[in-house]
XYZ file of N, CA and C in Angstrom:
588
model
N 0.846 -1.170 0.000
C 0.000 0.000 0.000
C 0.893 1.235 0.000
N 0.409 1.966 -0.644
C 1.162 3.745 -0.593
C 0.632 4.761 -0.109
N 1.117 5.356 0.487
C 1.353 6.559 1.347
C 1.037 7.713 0.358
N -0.611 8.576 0.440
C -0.072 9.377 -0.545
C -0.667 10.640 0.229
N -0.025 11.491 0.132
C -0.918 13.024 1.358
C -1.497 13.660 -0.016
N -2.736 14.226 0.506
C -3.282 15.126 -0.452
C -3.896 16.757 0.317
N -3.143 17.425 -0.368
C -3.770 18.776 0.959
C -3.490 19.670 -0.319
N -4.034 21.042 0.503
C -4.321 21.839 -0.098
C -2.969 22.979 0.072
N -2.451 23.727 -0.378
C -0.853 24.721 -0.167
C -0.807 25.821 -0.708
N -0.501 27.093 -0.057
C -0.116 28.542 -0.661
C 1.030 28.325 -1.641
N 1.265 29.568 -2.157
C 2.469 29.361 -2.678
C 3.507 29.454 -1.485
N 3.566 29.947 -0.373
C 4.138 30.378 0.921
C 4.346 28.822 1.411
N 3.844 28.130 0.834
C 3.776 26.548 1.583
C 2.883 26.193 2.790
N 2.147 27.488 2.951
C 0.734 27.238 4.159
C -0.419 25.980 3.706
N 0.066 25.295 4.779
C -1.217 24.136 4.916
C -2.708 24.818 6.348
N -2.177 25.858 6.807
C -2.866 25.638 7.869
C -4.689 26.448 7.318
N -5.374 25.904 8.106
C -7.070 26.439 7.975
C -7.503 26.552 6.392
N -7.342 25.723 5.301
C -8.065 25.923 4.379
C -9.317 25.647 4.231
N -10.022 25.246 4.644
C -11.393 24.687 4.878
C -12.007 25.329 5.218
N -11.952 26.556 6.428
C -12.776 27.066 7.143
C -11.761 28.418 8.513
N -12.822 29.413 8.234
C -12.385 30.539 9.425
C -11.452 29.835 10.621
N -12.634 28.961 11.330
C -12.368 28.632 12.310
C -11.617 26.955 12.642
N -11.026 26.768 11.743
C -10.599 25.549 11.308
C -9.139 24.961 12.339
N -8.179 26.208 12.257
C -7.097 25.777 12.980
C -6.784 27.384 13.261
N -6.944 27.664 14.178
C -6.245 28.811 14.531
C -5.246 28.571 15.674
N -4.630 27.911 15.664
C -3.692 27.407 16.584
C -2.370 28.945 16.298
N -1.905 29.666 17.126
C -0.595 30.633 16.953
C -1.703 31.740 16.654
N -2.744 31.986 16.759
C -3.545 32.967 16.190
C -3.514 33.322 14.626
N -3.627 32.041 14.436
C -3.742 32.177 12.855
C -5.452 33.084 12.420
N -5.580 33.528 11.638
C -6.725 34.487 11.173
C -7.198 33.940 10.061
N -6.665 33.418 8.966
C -6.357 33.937 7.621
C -7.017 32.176 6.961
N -8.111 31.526 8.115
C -8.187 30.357 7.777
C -9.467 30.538 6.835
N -9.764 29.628 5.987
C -10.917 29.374 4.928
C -10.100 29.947 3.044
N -9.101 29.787 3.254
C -8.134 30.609 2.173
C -8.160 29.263 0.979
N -8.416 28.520 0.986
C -9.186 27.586 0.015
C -10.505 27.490 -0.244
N -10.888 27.882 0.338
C -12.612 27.635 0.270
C -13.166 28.758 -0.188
N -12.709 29.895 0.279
C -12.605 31.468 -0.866
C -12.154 31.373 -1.660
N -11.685 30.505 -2.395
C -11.619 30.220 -4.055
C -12.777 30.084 -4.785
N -13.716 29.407 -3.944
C -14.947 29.034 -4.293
C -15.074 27.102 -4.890
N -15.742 27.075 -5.578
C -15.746 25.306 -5.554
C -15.039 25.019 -6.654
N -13.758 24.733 -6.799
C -13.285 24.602 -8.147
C -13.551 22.968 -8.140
N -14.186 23.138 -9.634
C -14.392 22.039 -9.956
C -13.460 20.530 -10.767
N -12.043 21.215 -10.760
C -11.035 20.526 -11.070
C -10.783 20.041 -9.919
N -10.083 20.513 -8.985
C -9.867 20.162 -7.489
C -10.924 19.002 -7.421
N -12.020 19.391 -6.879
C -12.879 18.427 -6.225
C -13.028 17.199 -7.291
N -12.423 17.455 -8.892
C -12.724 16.082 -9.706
C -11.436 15.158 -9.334
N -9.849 16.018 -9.073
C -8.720 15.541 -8.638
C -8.973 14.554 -7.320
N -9.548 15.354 -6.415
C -9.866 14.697 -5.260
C -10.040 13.082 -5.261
N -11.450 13.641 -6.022
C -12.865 12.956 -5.910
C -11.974 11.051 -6.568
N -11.175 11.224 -7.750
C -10.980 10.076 -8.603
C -9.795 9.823 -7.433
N -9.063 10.381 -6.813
C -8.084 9.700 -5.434
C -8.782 9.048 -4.612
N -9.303 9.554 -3.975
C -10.339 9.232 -2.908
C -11.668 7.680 -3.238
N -11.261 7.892 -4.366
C -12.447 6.873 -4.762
C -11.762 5.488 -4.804
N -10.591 5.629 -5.069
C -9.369 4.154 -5.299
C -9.022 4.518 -4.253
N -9.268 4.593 -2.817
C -8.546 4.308 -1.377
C -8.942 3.546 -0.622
N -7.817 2.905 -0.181
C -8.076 1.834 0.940
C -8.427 2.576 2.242
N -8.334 3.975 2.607
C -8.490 4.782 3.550
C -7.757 6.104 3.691
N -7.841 6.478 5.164
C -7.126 7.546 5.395
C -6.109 7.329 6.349
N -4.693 7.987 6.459
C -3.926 7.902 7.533
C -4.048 8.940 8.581
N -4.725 9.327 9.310
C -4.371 10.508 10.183
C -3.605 10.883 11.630
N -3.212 12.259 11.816
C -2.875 12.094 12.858
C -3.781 12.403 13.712
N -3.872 12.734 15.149
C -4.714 12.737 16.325
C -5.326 14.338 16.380
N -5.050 15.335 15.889
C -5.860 16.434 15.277
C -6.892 16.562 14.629
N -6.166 16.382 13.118
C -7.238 16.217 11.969
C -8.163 15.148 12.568
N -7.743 14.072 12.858
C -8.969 12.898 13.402
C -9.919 13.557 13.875
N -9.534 14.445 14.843
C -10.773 14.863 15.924
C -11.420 16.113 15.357
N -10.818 16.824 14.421
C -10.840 18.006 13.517
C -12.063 17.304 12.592
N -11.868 16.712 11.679
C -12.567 15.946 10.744
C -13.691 15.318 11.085
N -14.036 14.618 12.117
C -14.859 14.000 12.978
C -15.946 14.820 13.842
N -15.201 15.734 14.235
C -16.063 17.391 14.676
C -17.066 17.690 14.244
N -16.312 17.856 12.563
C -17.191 19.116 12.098
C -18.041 17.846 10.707
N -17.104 16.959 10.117
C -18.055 16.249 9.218
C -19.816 15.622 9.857
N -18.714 15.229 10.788
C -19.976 14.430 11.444
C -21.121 15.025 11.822
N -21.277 16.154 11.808
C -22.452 17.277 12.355
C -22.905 17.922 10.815
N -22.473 17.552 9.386
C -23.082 17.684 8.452
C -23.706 16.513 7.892
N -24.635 16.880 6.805
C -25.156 16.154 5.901
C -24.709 15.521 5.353
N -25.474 14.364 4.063
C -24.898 14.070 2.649
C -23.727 12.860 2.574
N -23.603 12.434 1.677
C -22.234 11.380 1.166
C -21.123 11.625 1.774
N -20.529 12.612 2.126
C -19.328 12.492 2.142
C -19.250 12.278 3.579
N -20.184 12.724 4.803
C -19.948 12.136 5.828
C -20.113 10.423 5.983
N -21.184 9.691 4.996
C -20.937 8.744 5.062
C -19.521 7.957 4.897
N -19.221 8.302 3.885
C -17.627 7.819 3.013
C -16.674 7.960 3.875
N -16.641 9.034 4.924
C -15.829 9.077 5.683
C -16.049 8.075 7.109
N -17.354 7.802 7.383
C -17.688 7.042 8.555
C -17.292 5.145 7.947
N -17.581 5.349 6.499
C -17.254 4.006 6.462
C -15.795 3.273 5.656
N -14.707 4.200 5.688
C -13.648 4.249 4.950
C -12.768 3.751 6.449
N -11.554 3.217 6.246
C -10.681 2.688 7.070
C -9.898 3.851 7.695
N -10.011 4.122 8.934
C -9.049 5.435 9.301
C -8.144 4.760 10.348
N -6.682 5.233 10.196
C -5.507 4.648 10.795
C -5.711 6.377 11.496
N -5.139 5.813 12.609
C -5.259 7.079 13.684
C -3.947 7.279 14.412
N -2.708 8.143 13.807
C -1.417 8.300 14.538
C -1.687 9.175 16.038
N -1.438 8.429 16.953
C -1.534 8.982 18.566
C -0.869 8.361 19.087
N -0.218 9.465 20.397
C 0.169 8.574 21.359
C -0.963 9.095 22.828
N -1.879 10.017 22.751
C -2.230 10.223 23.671
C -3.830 10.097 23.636
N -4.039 9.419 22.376
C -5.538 9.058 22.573
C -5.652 7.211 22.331
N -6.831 7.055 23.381
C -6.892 5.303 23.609
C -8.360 4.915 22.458
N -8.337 3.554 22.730
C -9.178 2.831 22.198
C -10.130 2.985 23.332
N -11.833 2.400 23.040
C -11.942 2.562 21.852
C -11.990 4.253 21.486
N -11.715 3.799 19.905
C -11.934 5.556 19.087
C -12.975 5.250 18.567
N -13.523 7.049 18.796
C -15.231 7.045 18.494
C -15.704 6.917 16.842
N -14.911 6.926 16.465
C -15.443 7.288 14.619
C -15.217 5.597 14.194
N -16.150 5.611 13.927
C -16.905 3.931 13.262
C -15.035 3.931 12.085
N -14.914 2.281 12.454
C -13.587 1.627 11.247
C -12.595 2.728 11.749
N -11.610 3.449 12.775
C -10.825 3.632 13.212
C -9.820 2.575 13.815
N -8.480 2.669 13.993
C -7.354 1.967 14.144
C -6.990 2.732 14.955
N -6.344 2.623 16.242
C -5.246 3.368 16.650
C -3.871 2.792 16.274
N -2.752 3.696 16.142
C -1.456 3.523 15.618
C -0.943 3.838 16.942
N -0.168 3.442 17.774
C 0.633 4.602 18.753
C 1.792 3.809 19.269
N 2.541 4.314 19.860
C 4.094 3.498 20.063
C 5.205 3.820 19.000
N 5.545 3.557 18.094
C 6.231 3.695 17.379
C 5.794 3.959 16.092
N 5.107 5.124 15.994
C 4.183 4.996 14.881
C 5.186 5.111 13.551
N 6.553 5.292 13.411
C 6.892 5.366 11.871
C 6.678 3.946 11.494
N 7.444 3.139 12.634
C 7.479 1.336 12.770
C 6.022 0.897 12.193
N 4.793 1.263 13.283
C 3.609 1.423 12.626
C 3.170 1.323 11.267
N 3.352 2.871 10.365
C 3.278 3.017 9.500
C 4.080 2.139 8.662
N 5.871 2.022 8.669
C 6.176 0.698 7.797
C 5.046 -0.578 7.236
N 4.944 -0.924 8.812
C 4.453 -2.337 8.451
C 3.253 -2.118 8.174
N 2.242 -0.934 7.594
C 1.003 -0.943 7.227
C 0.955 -0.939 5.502
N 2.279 -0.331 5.746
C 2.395 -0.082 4.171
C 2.604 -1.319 2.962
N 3.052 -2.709 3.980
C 3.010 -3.409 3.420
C 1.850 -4.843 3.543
N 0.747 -3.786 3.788
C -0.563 -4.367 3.415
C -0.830 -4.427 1.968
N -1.436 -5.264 1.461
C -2.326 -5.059 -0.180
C -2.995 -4.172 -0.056
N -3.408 -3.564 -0.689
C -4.115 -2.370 -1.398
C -4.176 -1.299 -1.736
N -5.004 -0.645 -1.649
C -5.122 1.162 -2.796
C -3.973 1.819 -1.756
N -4.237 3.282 -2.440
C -3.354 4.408 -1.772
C -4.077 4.345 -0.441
N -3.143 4.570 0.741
C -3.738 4.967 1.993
C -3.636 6.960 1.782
N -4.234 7.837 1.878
C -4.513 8.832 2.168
C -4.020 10.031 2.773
N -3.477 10.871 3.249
C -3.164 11.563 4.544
C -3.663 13.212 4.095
N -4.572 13.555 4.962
C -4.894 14.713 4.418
C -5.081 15.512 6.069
N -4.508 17.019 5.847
C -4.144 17.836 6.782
C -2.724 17.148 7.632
N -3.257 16.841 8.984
C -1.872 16.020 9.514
C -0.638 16.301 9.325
N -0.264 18.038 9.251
C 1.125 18.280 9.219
C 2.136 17.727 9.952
N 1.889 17.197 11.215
C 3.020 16.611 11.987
C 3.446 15.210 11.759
N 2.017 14.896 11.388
C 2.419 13.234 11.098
C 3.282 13.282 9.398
N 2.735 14.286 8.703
C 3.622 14.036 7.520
C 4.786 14.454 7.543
N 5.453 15.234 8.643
C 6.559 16.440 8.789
C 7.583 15.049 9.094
N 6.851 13.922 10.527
C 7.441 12.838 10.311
C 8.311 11.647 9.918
N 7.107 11.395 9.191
C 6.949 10.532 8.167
C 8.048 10.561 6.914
N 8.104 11.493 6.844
C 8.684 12.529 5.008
C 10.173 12.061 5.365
N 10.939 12.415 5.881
C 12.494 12.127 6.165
C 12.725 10.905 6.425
N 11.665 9.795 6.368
C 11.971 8.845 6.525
C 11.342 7.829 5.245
N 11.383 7.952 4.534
C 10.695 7.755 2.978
C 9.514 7.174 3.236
N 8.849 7.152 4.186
C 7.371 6.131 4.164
C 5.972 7.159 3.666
N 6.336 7.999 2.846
C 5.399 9.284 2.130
C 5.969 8.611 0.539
N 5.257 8.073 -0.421
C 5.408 7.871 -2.159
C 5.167 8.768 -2.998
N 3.984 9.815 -2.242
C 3.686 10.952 -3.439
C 2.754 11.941 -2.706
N 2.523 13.140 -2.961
C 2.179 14.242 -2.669
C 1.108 14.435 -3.794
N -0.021 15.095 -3.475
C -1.032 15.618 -4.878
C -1.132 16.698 -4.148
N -0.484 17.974 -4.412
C -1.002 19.223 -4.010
C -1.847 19.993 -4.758
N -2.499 20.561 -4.322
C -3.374 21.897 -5.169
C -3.201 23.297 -4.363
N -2.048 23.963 -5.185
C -0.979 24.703 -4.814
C -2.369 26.003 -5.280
N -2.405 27.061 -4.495
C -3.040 28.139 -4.283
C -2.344 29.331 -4.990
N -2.760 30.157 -5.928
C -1.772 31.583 -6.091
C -2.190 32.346 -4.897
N -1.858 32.059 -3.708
C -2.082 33.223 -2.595
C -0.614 32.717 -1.983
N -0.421 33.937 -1.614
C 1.010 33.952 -0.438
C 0.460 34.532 0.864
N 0.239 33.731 2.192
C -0.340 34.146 3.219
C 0.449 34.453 4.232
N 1.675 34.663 4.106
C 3.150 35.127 5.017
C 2.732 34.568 6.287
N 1.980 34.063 6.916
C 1.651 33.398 8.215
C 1.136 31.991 8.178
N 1.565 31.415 9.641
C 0.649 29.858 9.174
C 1.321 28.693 9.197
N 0.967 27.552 9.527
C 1.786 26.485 9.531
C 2.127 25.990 8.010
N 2.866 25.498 7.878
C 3.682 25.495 6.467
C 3.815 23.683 6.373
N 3.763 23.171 5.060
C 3.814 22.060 5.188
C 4.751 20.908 5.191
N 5.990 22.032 5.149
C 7.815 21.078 4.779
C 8.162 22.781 5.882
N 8.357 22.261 7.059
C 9.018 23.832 8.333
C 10.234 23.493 8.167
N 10.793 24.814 9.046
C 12.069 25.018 9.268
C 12.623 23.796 9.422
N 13.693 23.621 9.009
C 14.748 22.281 9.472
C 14.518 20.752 8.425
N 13.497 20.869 8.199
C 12.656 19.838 6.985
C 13.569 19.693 6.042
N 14.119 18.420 5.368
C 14.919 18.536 4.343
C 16.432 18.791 4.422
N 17.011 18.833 3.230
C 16.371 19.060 1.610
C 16.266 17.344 1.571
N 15.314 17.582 0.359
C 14.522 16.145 -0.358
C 14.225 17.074 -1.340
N 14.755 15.873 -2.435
C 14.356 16.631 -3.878
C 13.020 15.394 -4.190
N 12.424 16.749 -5.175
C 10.902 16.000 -5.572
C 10.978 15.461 -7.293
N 10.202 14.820 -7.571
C 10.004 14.887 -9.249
C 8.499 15.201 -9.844
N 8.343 15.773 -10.662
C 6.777 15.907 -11.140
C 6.664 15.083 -11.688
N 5.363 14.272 -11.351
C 4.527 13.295 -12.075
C 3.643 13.436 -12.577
N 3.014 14.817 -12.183
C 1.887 15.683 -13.218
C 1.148 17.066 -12.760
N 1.446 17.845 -13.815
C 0.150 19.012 -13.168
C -0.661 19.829 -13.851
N -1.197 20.052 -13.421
C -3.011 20.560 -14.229
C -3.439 22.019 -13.630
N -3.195 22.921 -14.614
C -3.541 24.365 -13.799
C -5.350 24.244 -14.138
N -5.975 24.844 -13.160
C -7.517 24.656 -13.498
C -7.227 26.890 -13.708
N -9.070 26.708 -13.852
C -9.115 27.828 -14.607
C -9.315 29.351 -13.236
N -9.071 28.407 -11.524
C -9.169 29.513 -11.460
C -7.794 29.497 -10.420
N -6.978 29.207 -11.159
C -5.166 29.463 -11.151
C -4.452 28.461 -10.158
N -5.131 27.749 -9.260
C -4.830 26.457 -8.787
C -4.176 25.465 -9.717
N -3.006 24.843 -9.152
C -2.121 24.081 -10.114
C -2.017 22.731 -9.013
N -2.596 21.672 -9.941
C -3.095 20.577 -8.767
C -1.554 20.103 -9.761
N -0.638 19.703 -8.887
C 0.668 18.711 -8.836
C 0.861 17.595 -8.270
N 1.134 16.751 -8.817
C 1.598 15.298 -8.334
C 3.047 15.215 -8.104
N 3.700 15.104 -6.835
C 5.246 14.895 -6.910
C 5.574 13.787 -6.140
N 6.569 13.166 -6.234
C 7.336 12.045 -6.076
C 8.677 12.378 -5.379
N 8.699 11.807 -4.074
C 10.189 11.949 -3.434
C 10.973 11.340 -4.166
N 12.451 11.593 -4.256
C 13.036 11.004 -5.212
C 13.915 9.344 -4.845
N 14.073 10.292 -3.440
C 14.989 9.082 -2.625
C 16.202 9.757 -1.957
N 16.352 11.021 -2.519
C 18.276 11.088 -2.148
C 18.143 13.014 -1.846
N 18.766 13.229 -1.111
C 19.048 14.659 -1.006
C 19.008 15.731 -2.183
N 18.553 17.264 -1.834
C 18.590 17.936 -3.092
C 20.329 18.253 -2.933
């Protein structure tokens, strides 16, 4: 199985609050819903939509879990289903079983160890979406195969960033990208293996 994160990125490299105002204001971030004021691009959500549909699940860490679970679960429609009945691996060390969201896993102890040996399960891409720490992780230790970003023309000079200080270097390769029409450039990249 492969490791693939899919999130949303400034050109600044901000992952933090795209979804919503009040999403992550962790550091007094302000400046959250800066994807979603794009409005609904309909490339994005088709990029998504054909990932998401070939997954064996999601990987998350103990944030987004409870982040995602929050606020889906108190809406309508398909996609809270898909998410209640999709496989979620849950990176923690400080939350126990049981976990409340129906088909959850806890991961905790050694979660890169964890993650190894999940990866060599059969099947689709496993997922990771938001979860900056677990991917900040993860990434220096090659158990991340590919990235699908949908890189934003906004520069938000504030904000958690999704490769921080000290991160790296890791050189990437493009495997594909698609500017949609309202200037979002959804990219596929590939760690390479070896230092830039």
């Amino acid at each position: 199985m492969r490791i693939v994160v899919i999130n949303h990125v400034t050109l600044d490299g901000v992952t933090q609050g795209p979804g919503r105002a009040d999403e992550d204001t962790r550091g007094g971030f302000a400046l959250g819903g800066w994807a979603a004021e794009r409005g609904g691009d309909e490339a994005v959500g088709r990029a998504w939509g054909r990932r998401l549909a070939a997954s064996s699940g999601y990987l998350l860490g103990r944030r987004t879990y409870q982040e995602v679970l929050g606020h889906w679960n108190t809406q309508g429609g398909p996609f809270r289903d898909a998410l209640n009945n999709a496989p979620k691996y849950v990176a923690s060390n400080t939350l126990a079983e049981p976990l409340p969201w129906p088909n959850s896993t806890l991961l905790s102890g050694d979660i890169p160890a964890a993650v190894a040996e999940l990866k060599q399960t059969p099947g689709d891409d496993l997922h990771i979406m938001g979860s900056g720490a677990l991917i900040q992780s993860l990434s220096p230790l090659g158990l991340i195969d590919e990235y699908l970003l949908c890189v934003h023309p906004l520069v938000l000079g504030a904000g958690r960033r999704l490769f921080a200080d000290g991160f790296g270097p890791v050189a990437f390769g493009l495997a594909d990208a698609t500017p949609t029409d309202s200037g979002v450039i959804i990219a596929t990249y590939r760690p390479l293996g070896d230092h830039a």
